[in-house]
Amino acid sequence: NLLVFFLSSIRGLRSIPSLSRFHRLRYLWINNNKIQDLTFLIKNCCLTELYLHNNELTDISGALKHLRALQILLLHNNQLKKLGETVKELKGMLSLQTLNLFHNPLAQEQDYRLHVIHVLPSVQLLDRKPVAQKERESAFHLCNHERSCLVQSIAFGKRVNTPLGATVGSRRYSQPARRLMMPSVWKHSDNVHSLCSFCRVPFESPEDAVLLRAMTRSLMEFSFVDWNKVATCQERGLENRAEEPHEKLTIQFR
């Protein structure tokens, strides 16, 4: 039933026997030692806080990925060199909020912090510094460039209330919408909105129900703008000139 275990600052401690007997262990301190291997943690799936800083770890591949409940993981001041393999090992820790990796060789790699933020979105405190929303956006643009370009190209969508005989399609390639034949029971109705009273009346055929749904459904209109060509507020203020109209593609469909 052991929940908390302190094994920190034991002079010359290089290895630890398996801790599998402590299957409920939640908090483990092994910092300030000379640990080089983490296979002794293979059965401790309930760990929520793990302190491994100030050791001699060079690789954690295959040693921590089963610790899905971890919330705090301190690995600073070790000898971890492979950034990609290290964050891949931690990718399944969806509850991880605090992570330290500084004072490792991998922390010297280009865009190290943004890469970690992108792969581990649950982390709120990285290397003792809170993760800012601006950093998350930069990490998204850097590590997922193609998807970022797609997101930047989408503007907005809205419903468009149009009569059944209106044109449906893009402005360049348009085709007239199919005119629906109104059932005889509705022939004396003035407009589509007056048909709402018939919604509560049982239909003699499924086709009538489908027809009513089609007559009261509006179009969807989507507009697309290349946001990379749209000036920001700061850019508009610096240029001091009238903003040119943006190129916009609008598509309608039912």
PDB file of C-alpha atoms in Angstrom:
ATOM      1  CA  ASN A   1       0.000   0.000   0.000  1.00  0.00           C
ATOM      2  CA  LEU A   2       3.038   2.299  -0.238  1.00  0.00           C
ATOM      3  CA  LEU A   3       2.112   5.619  -1.898  1.00  0.00           C
ATOM      4  CA  VAL A   4       5.184   7.817  -1.329  1.00  0.00           C
ATOM      5  CA  PHE A   5       8.813   6.684  -1.667  1.00  0.00           C
ATOM      6  CA  PHE A   6      11.967   8.798  -1.135  1.00  0.00           C
ATOM      7  CA  LEU A   7      15.213   7.527  -2.643  1.00  0.00           C
ATOM      8  CA  SER A   8      16.910  10.856  -3.273  1.00  0.00           C
ATOM      9  CA  SER A   9      20.510  11.848  -2.519  1.00  0.00           C
ATOM     10  CA  ILE A  10      21.772   8.329  -1.738  1.00  0.00           C
ATOM     11  CA  ARG A  11      25.514   8.461  -2.296  1.00  0.00           C
ATOM     12  CA  GLY A  12      26.648   6.315  -5.217  1.00  0.00           C
ATOM     13  CA  LEU A  13      23.197   4.939  -6.050  1.00  0.00           C
ATOM     14  CA  ARG A  14      23.358   3.784  -9.690  1.00  0.00           C
ATOM     15  CA  SER A  15      20.607   1.168  -9.938  1.00  0.00           C
ATOM     16  CA  ILE A  16      17.367   0.251  -8.177  1.00  0.00           C
ATOM     17  CA  PRO A  17      15.678  -3.162  -8.002  1.00  0.00           C
ATOM     18  CA  SER A  18      12.163  -3.522  -9.377  1.00  0.00           C
ATOM     19  CA  LEU A  19       9.459  -1.580  -7.526  1.00  0.00           C
ATOM     20  CA  SER A  20       6.671  -3.753  -8.914  1.00  0.00           C
ATOM     21  CA  ARG A  21       5.550  -4.818  -5.428  1.00  0.00           C
ATOM     22  CA  PHE A  22       4.483  -1.191  -4.827  1.00  0.00           C
ATOM     23  CA  HIS A  23       1.818  -1.202  -7.521  1.00  0.00           C
ATOM     24  CA  ARG A  24      -0.090   1.685  -5.867  1.00  0.00           C
ATOM     25  CA  LEU A  25       2.928   3.978  -5.691  1.00  0.00           C
ATOM     26  CA  ARG A  26       1.962   7.571  -6.569  1.00  0.00           C
ATOM     27  CA  TYR A  27       4.923   9.811  -5.646  1.00  0.00           C
ATOM     28  CA  LEU A  28       8.553   8.821  -6.223  1.00  0.00           C
ATOM     29  CA  TRP A  29      11.725  10.839  -5.563  1.00  0.00           C
ATOM     30  CA  ILE A  30      14.928   9.417  -7.113  1.00  0.00           C
ATOM     31  CA  ASN A  31      16.701  12.704  -7.757  1.00  0.00           C
ATOM     32  CA  ASN A  32      20.339  13.544  -6.957  1.00  0.00           C
ATOM     33  CA  ASN A  33      21.713  10.088  -7.659  1.00  0.00           C
ATOM     34  CA  LYS A  34      23.617   8.429 -10.529  1.00  0.00           C
ATOM     35  CA  ILE A  35      20.730   6.484 -12.056  1.00  0.00           C
ATOM     36  CA  GLN A  36      21.279   5.405 -15.678  1.00  0.00           C
ATOM     37  CA  ASP A  37      18.449   2.916 -16.189  1.00  0.00           C
ATOM     38  CA  LEU A  38      14.679   3.120 -15.465  1.00  0.00           C
ATOM     39  CA  THR A  39      13.541  -0.465 -16.062  1.00  0.00           C
ATOM     40  CA  PHE A  40      12.655  -0.780 -12.370  1.00  0.00           C
ATOM     41  CA  LEU A  41       9.525   1.349 -13.045  1.00  0.00           C
ATOM     42  CA  ILE A  42       7.942  -1.064 -15.509  1.00  0.00           C
ATOM     43  CA  LYS A  43       5.039  -2.012 -13.181  1.00  0.00           C
ATOM     44  CA  ASN A  44       4.349   1.320 -11.463  1.00  0.00           C
ATOM     45  CA  CYS A  45       1.509   2.524 -13.659  1.00  0.00           C
ATOM     46  CA  CYS A  46      -0.165   4.639 -10.954  1.00  0.00           C
ATOM     47  CA  LEU A  47       2.651   7.171 -10.599  1.00  0.00           C
ATOM     48  CA  THR A  48       1.458  10.778 -10.763  1.00  0.00           C
ATOM     49  CA  GLU A  49       4.693  12.537  -9.727  1.00  0.00           C
ATOM     50  CA  LEU A  50       8.176  11.373 -10.691  1.00  0.00           C
ATOM     51  CA  TYR A  51      11.366  13.234  -9.781  1.00  0.00           C
ATOM     52  CA  LEU A  52      14.392  12.057 -11.779  1.00  0.00           C
ATOM     53  CA  HIS A  53      16.449  15.233 -11.992  1.00  0.00           C
ATOM     54  CA  ASN A  54      20.184  15.350 -11.312  1.00  0.00           C
ATOM     55  CA  ASN A  55      20.998  11.833 -12.489  1.00  0.00           C
ATOM     56  CA  GLU A  56      22.971  10.319 -15.397  1.00  0.00           C
ATOM     57  CA  LEU A  57      20.146   9.300 -17.741  1.00  0.00           C
ATOM     58  CA  THR A  58      21.069   9.220 -21.429  1.00  0.00           C
ATOM     59  CA  ASP A  59      17.909   7.635 -22.859  1.00  0.00           C
ATOM     60  CA  ILE A  60      14.352   7.006 -21.574  1.00  0.00           C
ATOM     61  CA  SER A  61      12.992   5.143 -24.624  1.00  0.00           C
ATOM     62  CA  GLY A  62      10.610   2.364 -23.581  1.00  0.00           C
ATOM     63  CA  ALA A  63      10.896   3.199 -19.880  1.00  0.00           C
ATOM     64  CA  LEU A  64       8.139   5.741 -19.168  1.00  0.00           C
ATOM     65  CA  LYS A  65       5.474   5.501 -21.876  1.00  0.00           C
ATOM     66  CA  HIS A  66       3.268   3.280 -19.682  1.00  0.00           C
ATOM     67  CA  LEU A  67       2.993   5.998 -17.017  1.00  0.00           C
ATOM     68  CA  ARG A  68      -0.192   7.521 -18.449  1.00  0.00           C
ATOM     69  CA  ALA A  69      -1.258   9.113 -15.138  1.00  0.00           C
ATOM     70  CA  LEU A  70       1.873  11.254 -14.674  1.00  0.00           C
ATOM     71  CA  GLN A  71       1.193  14.902 -13.910  1.00  0.00           C
ATOM     72  CA  ILE A  72       4.676  16.038 -12.847  1.00  0.00           C
ATOM     73  CA  LEU A  73       7.920  14.798 -14.423  1.00  0.00           C
ATOM     74  CA  LEU A  74      11.293  16.364 -13.669  1.00  0.00           C
ATOM     75  CA  LEU A  75      14.155  15.219 -15.884  1.00  0.00           C
ATOM     76  CA  HIS A  76      16.416  18.247 -15.856  1.00  0.00           C
ATOM     77  CA  ASN A  77      20.171  17.991 -15.416  1.00  0.00           C
ATOM     78  CA  ASN A  78      20.632  14.607 -17.082  1.00  0.00           C
ATOM     79  CA  GLN A  79      22.324  13.559 -20.343  1.00  0.00           C
ATOM     80  CA  LEU A  80      19.292  13.139 -22.615  1.00  0.00           C
ATOM     81  CA  LYS A  81      20.353  13.794 -26.223  1.00  0.00           C
ATOM     82  CA  LYS A  82      17.530  12.727 -28.569  1.00  0.00           C
ATOM     83  CA  LEU A  83      14.681  15.250 -28.487  1.00  0.00           C
ATOM     84  CA  GLY A  84      12.380  13.395 -30.910  1.00  0.00           C
ATOM     85  CA  GLU A  85      12.621  10.050 -29.105  1.00  0.00           C
ATOM     86  CA  THR A  86      12.271  11.687 -25.689  1.00  0.00           C
ATOM     87  CA  VAL A  87       9.031  13.572 -26.422  1.00  0.00           C
ATOM     88  CA  LYS A  88       7.671  10.545 -28.281  1.00  0.00           C
ATOM     89  CA  GLU A  89       8.099   8.544 -25.064  1.00  0.00           C
ATOM     90  CA  LEU A  90       6.011  11.143 -23.201  1.00  0.00           C
ATOM     91  CA  LYS A  91       3.348  11.646 -25.880  1.00  0.00           C
ATOM     92  CA  GLY A  92       0.813   9.304 -24.260  1.00  0.00           C
ATOM     93  CA  MET A  93       0.870  11.181 -20.925  1.00  0.00           C
ATOM     94  CA  LEU A  94      -2.326  13.157 -21.478  1.00  0.00           C
ATOM     95  CA  SER A  95      -2.396  14.428 -17.874  1.00  0.00           C
ATOM     96  CA  LEU A  96       1.185  15.714 -17.852  1.00  0.00           C
ATOM     97  CA  GLN A  97       1.165  19.346 -16.714  1.00  0.00           C
ATOM     98  CA  THR A  98       4.682  20.047 -15.378  1.00  0.00           C
ATOM     99  CA  LEU A  99       7.812  18.988 -17.280  1.00  0.00           C
ATOM    100  CA  ASN A 100      11.469  19.893 -16.870  1.00  0.00           C
ATOM    101  CA  LEU A 101      14.018  19.006 -19.543  1.00  0.00           C
ATOM    102  CA  PHE A 102      16.488  21.859 -19.252  1.00  0.00           C
ATOM    103  CA  HIS A 103      20.218  21.194 -18.673  1.00  0.00           C
ATOM    104  CA  ASN A 104      20.073  18.262 -21.095  1.00  0.00           C
ATOM    105  CA  PRO A 105      21.872  18.231 -24.467  1.00  0.00           C
ATOM    106  CA  LEU A 106      18.500  17.989 -26.249  1.00  0.00           C
ATOM    107  CA  ALA A 107      17.515  21.402 -24.874  1.00  0.00           C
ATOM    108  CA  GLN A 108      20.130  22.934 -27.193  1.00  0.00           C
ATOM    109  CA  GLU A 109      18.367  21.739 -30.349  1.00  0.00           C
ATOM    110  CA  GLN A 110      16.751  24.329 -32.611  1.00  0.00           C
ATOM    111  CA  ASP A 111      13.148  25.213 -31.678  1.00  0.00           C
ATOM    112  CA  TYR A 112      13.370  22.801 -28.747  1.00  0.00           C
ATOM    113  CA  ARG A 113      10.689  24.477 -26.644  1.00  0.00           C
ATOM    114  CA  LEU A 114       8.174  24.856 -29.483  1.00  0.00           C
ATOM    115  CA  HIS A 115       8.643  21.224 -30.483  1.00  0.00           C
ATOM    116  CA  VAL A 116       7.915  20.018 -26.942  1.00  0.00           C
ATOM    117  CA  ILE A 117       4.852  22.284 -26.685  1.00  0.00           C
ATOM    118  CA  HIS A 118       3.476  20.946 -29.963  1.00  0.00           C
ATOM    119  CA  VAL A 119       3.914  17.236 -29.134  1.00  0.00           C
ATOM    120  CA  LEU A 120       2.791  17.580 -25.494  1.00  0.00           C
ATOM    121  CA  PRO A 121      -0.178  20.012 -25.544  1.00  0.00           C
ATOM    122  CA  SER A 122      -1.253  19.179 -21.972  1.00  0.00           C
ATOM    123  CA  VAL A 123       1.948  20.654 -20.477  1.00  0.00           C
ATOM    124  CA  GLN A 124       1.238  23.946 -18.718  1.00  0.00           C
ATOM    125  CA  LEU A 125       4.645  24.528 -17.100  1.00  0.00           C
ATOM    126  CA  LEU A 126       7.750  23.714 -19.149  1.00  0.00           C
ATOM    127  CA  ASP A 127      11.215  24.221 -17.677  1.00  0.00           C
ATOM    128  CA  ARG A 128       9.743  26.308 -14.833  1.00  0.00           C
ATOM    129  CA  LYS A 129       8.113  28.700 -17.287  1.00  0.00           C
ATOM    130  CA  PRO A 130       4.357  28.798 -18.060  1.00  0.00           C
ATOM    131  CA  VAL A 131       3.400  27.918 -21.629  1.00  0.00           C
ATOM    132  CA  ALA A 132       1.827  30.955 -23.296  1.00  0.00           C
ATOM    133  CA  GLN A 133      -0.952  30.807 -25.881  1.00  0.00           C
ATOM    134  CA  LYS A 134       1.280  32.641 -28.337  1.00  0.00           C
ATOM    135  CA  GLU A 135       3.848  29.867 -27.965  1.00  0.00           C
ATOM    136  CA  ARG A 136       1.194  27.246 -28.746  1.00  0.00           C
ATOM    137  CA  GLU A 137       0.247  29.112 -31.919  1.00  0.00           C
ATOM    138  CA  SER A 138       3.900  29.421 -32.960  1.00  0.00           C
ATOM    139  CA  ALA A 139       4.443  25.718 -32.263  1.00  0.00           C
ATOM    140  CA  PHE A 140       1.436  24.843 -34.417  1.00  0.00           C
ATOM    141  CA  HIS A 141       2.671  26.945 -37.345  1.00  0.00           C
ATOM    142  CA  LEU A 142       6.206  25.587 -37.047  1.00  0.00           C
ATOM    143  CA  CYS A 143       5.522  21.868 -36.583  1.00  0.00           C
ATOM    144  CA  ASN A 144       2.400  21.519 -38.724  1.00  0.00           C
ATOM    145  CA  HIS A 145       3.033  23.899 -41.594  1.00  0.00           C
ATOM    146  CA  GLU A 146       0.613  22.382 -44.145  1.00  0.00           C
ATOM    147  CA  ARG A 147      -2.311  22.293 -41.719  1.00  0.00           C
ATOM    148  CA  SER A 148      -1.443  25.801 -40.586  1.00  0.00           C
ATOM    149  CA  CYS A 149      -1.693  27.070 -44.177  1.00  0.00           C
ATOM    150  CA  LEU A 150      -5.093  25.398 -44.518  1.00  0.00           C
ATOM    151  CA  VAL A 151      -6.406  26.976 -41.301  1.00  0.00           C
ATOM    152  CA  GLN A 152      -5.130  30.380 -42.428  1.00  0.00           C
ATOM    153  CA  SER A 153      -7.060  30.069 -45.703  1.00  0.00           C
ATOM    154  CA  ILE A 154     -10.521  29.429 -44.176  1.00  0.00           C
ATOM    155  CA  ALA A 155     -12.621  32.456 -43.307  1.00  0.00           C
ATOM    156  CA  PHE A 156     -16.221  31.898 -42.247  1.00  0.00           C
ATOM    157  CA  GLY A 157     -19.553  30.287 -43.085  1.00  0.00           C
ATOM    158  CA  LYS A 158     -23.193  31.257 -42.590  1.00  0.00           C
ATOM    159  CA  ARG A 159     -26.731  30.202 -43.483  1.00  0.00           C
ATOM    160  CA  VAL A 160     -28.433  31.951 -46.371  1.00  0.00           C
ATOM    161  CA  ASN A 161     -32.223  32.045 -46.497  1.00  0.00           C
ATOM    162  CA  THR A 162     -33.239  31.788 -50.165  1.00  0.00           C
ATOM    163  CA  PRO A 163     -36.381  30.690 -51.989  1.00  0.00           C
ATOM    164  CA  LEU A 164     -36.486  27.242 -53.542  1.00  0.00           C
ATOM    165  CA  GLY A 165     -36.123  28.585 -57.049  1.00  0.00           C
ATOM    166  CA  ALA A 166     -32.917  30.500 -56.297  1.00  0.00           C
ATOM    167  CA  THR A 167     -29.625  29.659 -57.935  1.00  0.00           C
ATOM    168  CA  VAL A 168     -27.435  27.186 -56.062  1.00  0.00           C
ATOM    169  CA  GLY A 169     -23.690  26.869 -56.617  1.00  0.00           C
ATOM    170  CA  SER A 170     -20.656  29.068 -56.989  1.00  0.00           C
ATOM    171  CA  ARG A 171     -20.889  32.420 -58.722  1.00  0.00           C
ATOM    172  CA  ARG A 172     -18.902  31.175 -61.689  1.00  0.00           C
ATOM    173  CA  TYR A 173     -20.447  27.738 -62.129  1.00  0.00           C
ATOM    174  CA  SER A 174     -24.096  27.993 -61.161  1.00  0.00           C
ATOM    175  CA  GLN A 175     -27.079  25.808 -61.901  1.00  0.00           C
ATOM    176  CA  PRO A 176     -30.741  26.536 -61.097  1.00  0.00           C
ATOM    177  CA  ALA A 177     -32.048  24.623 -58.123  1.00  0.00           C
ATOM    178  CA  ARG A 178     -34.668  21.972 -58.769  1.00  0.00           C
ATOM    179  CA  ARG A 179     -38.181  23.306 -58.151  1.00  0.00           C
ATOM    180  CA  LEU A 180     -40.114  21.038 -55.845  1.00  0.00           C
ATOM    181  CA  MET A 181     -43.774  20.260 -56.504  1.00  0.00           C
ATOM    182  CA  MET A 182     -45.979  21.231 -53.573  1.00  0.00           C
ATOM    183  CA  PRO A 183     -48.451  18.611 -52.292  1.00  0.00           C
ATOM    184  CA  SER A 184     -52.096  19.439 -52.864  1.00  0.00           C
ATOM    185  CA  VAL A 185     -52.739  19.900 -49.156  1.00  0.00           C
ATOM    186  CA  TRP A 186     -50.342  22.881 -49.207  1.00  0.00           C
ATOM    187  CA  LYS A 187     -51.405  24.534 -52.463  1.00  0.00           C
ATOM    188  CA  HIS A 188     -53.399  27.269 -50.754  1.00  0.00           C
ATOM    189  CA  SER A 189     -50.551  28.287 -48.406  1.00  0.00           C
ATOM    190  CA  ASP A 190     -49.141  31.738 -49.056  1.00  0.00           C
ATOM    191  CA  ASN A 191     -45.475  30.930 -48.385  1.00  0.00           C
ATOM    192  CA  VAL A 192     -43.102  28.373 -46.957  1.00  0.00           C
ATOM    193  CA  HIS A 193     -43.278  29.802 -43.442  1.00  0.00           C
ATOM    194  CA  SER A 194     -47.026  29.262 -43.291  1.00  0.00           C
ATOM    195  CA  LEU A 195     -46.422  25.542 -43.783  1.00  0.00           C
ATOM    196  CA  CYS A 196     -45.011  25.173 -40.268  1.00  0.00           C
ATOM    197  CA  SER A 197     -48.491  24.442 -38.965  1.00  0.00           C
ATOM    198  CA  PHE A 198     -48.505  21.232 -41.029  1.00  0.00           C
ATOM    199  CA  CYS A 199     -45.400  19.916 -39.235  1.00  0.00           C
ATOM    200  CA  ARG A 200     -47.583  18.397 -36.551  1.00  0.00           C
ATOM    201  CA  VAL A 201     -49.931  16.698 -39.055  1.00  0.00           C
ATOM    202  CA  PRO A 202     -49.105  13.046 -39.916  1.00  0.00           C
ATOM    203  CA  PHE A 203     -48.031  12.668 -43.536  1.00  0.00           C
ATOM    204  CA  GLU A 204     -49.691  10.219 -45.850  1.00  0.00           C
ATOM    205  CA  SER A 205     -46.354   9.427 -47.509  1.00  0.00           C
ATOM    206  CA  PRO A 206     -42.693   9.814 -46.530  1.00  0.00           C
ATOM    207  CA  GLU A 207     -42.132  11.915 -49.655  1.00  0.00           C
ATOM    208  CA  ASP A 208     -44.305  14.693 -48.200  1.00  0.00           C
ATOM    209  CA  ALA A 209     -42.239  14.789 -45.015  1.00  0.00           C
ATOM    210  CA  VAL A 210     -39.010  14.921 -47.009  1.00  0.00           C
ATOM    211  CA  LEU A 211     -40.421  17.684 -49.195  1.00  0.00           C
ATOM    212  CA  LEU A 212     -41.362  19.854 -46.239  1.00  0.00           C
ATOM    213  CA  ARG A 213     -37.874  19.442 -44.779  1.00  0.00           C
ATOM    214  CA  ALA A 214     -36.314  20.427 -48.099  1.00  0.00           C
ATOM    215  CA  MET A 215     -38.534  23.512 -48.435  1.00  0.00           C
ATOM    216  CA  THR A 216     -37.675  24.877 -44.997  1.00  0.00           C
ATOM    217  CA  ARG A 217     -33.925  24.197 -45.192  1.00  0.00           C
ATOM    218  CA  SER A 218     -31.685  27.134 -46.070  1.00  0.00           C
ATOM    219  CA  LEU A 219     -28.519  27.203 -48.116  1.00  0.00           C
ATOM    220  CA  MET A 220     -25.010  27.142 -46.649  1.00  0.00           C
ATOM    221  CA  GLU A 221     -22.616  29.786 -47.867  1.00  0.00           C
ATOM    222  CA  PHE A 222     -18.856  29.547 -47.270  1.00  0.00           C
ATOM    223  CA  SER A 223     -16.371  32.285 -48.046  1.00  0.00           C
ATOM    224  CA  PHE A 224     -12.637  31.690 -48.353  1.00  0.00           C
ATOM    225  CA  VAL A 225      -9.917  34.294 -47.906  1.00  0.00           C
ATOM    226  CA  ASP A 226      -6.134  33.918 -47.999  1.00  0.00           C
ATOM    227  CA  TRP A 227      -5.307  35.403 -44.598  1.00  0.00           C
ATOM    228  CA  ASN A 228      -1.619  35.516 -45.458  1.00  0.00           C
ATOM    229  CA  LYS A 229      -2.458  38.431 -47.776  1.00  0.00           C
ATOM    230  CA  VAL A 230      -4.549  40.306 -45.196  1.00  0.00           C
ATOM    231  CA  ALA A 231      -2.699  42.964 -43.221  1.00  0.00           C
ATOM    232  CA  THR A 232      -2.772  42.768 -39.429  1.00  0.00           C
ATOM    233  CA  CYS A 233      -3.903  45.681 -37.249  1.00  0.00           C
ATOM    234  CA  GLN A 234      -0.280  46.639 -36.593  1.00  0.00           C
ATOM    235  CA  GLU A 235       0.583  46.532 -40.302  1.00  0.00           C
ATOM    236  CA  ARG A 236      -2.421  48.665 -41.225  1.00  0.00           C
ATOM    237  CA  GLY A 237      -1.409  51.232 -38.614  1.00  0.00           C
ATOM    238  CA  LEU A 238       2.137  51.454 -39.922  1.00  0.00           C
ATOM    239  CA  GLU A 239       1.218  51.734 -43.605  1.00  0.00           C
ATOM    240  CA  ASN A 240      -1.343  54.546 -43.075  1.00  0.00           C
ATOM    241  CA  ARG A 241      -3.144  53.877 -46.323  1.00  0.00           C
ATOM    242  CA  ALA A 242      -6.555  52.689 -47.388  1.00  0.00           C
ATOM    243  CA  GLU A 243      -6.980  48.948 -47.238  1.00  0.00           C
ATOM    244  CA  GLU A 244      -7.561  47.289 -50.583  1.00  0.00           C
ATOM    245  CA  PRO A 245     -10.529  44.913 -50.968  1.00  0.00           C
ATOM    246  CA  HIS A 246      -9.614  41.294 -50.359  1.00  0.00           C
ATOM    247  CA  GLU A 247      -9.997  38.509 -52.867  1.00  0.00           C
ATOM    248  CA  LYS A 248     -12.813  36.298 -51.600  1.00  0.00           C
ATOM    249  CA  LEU A 249     -14.315  33.119 -53.041  1.00  0.00           C
ATOM    250  CA  THR A 250     -17.908  32.408 -52.014  1.00  0.00           C
ATOM    251  CA  ILE A 251     -19.593  29.033 -52.518  1.00  0.00           C
ATOM    252  CA  GLN A 252     -23.244  28.152 -51.835  1.00  0.00           C
ATOM    253  CA  PHE A 253     -24.728  24.693 -51.603  1.00  0.00           C
ATOM    254  CA  ARG A 254     -27.854  23.055 -50.201  1.00  0.00           C
TER     255      ARG A 254
END
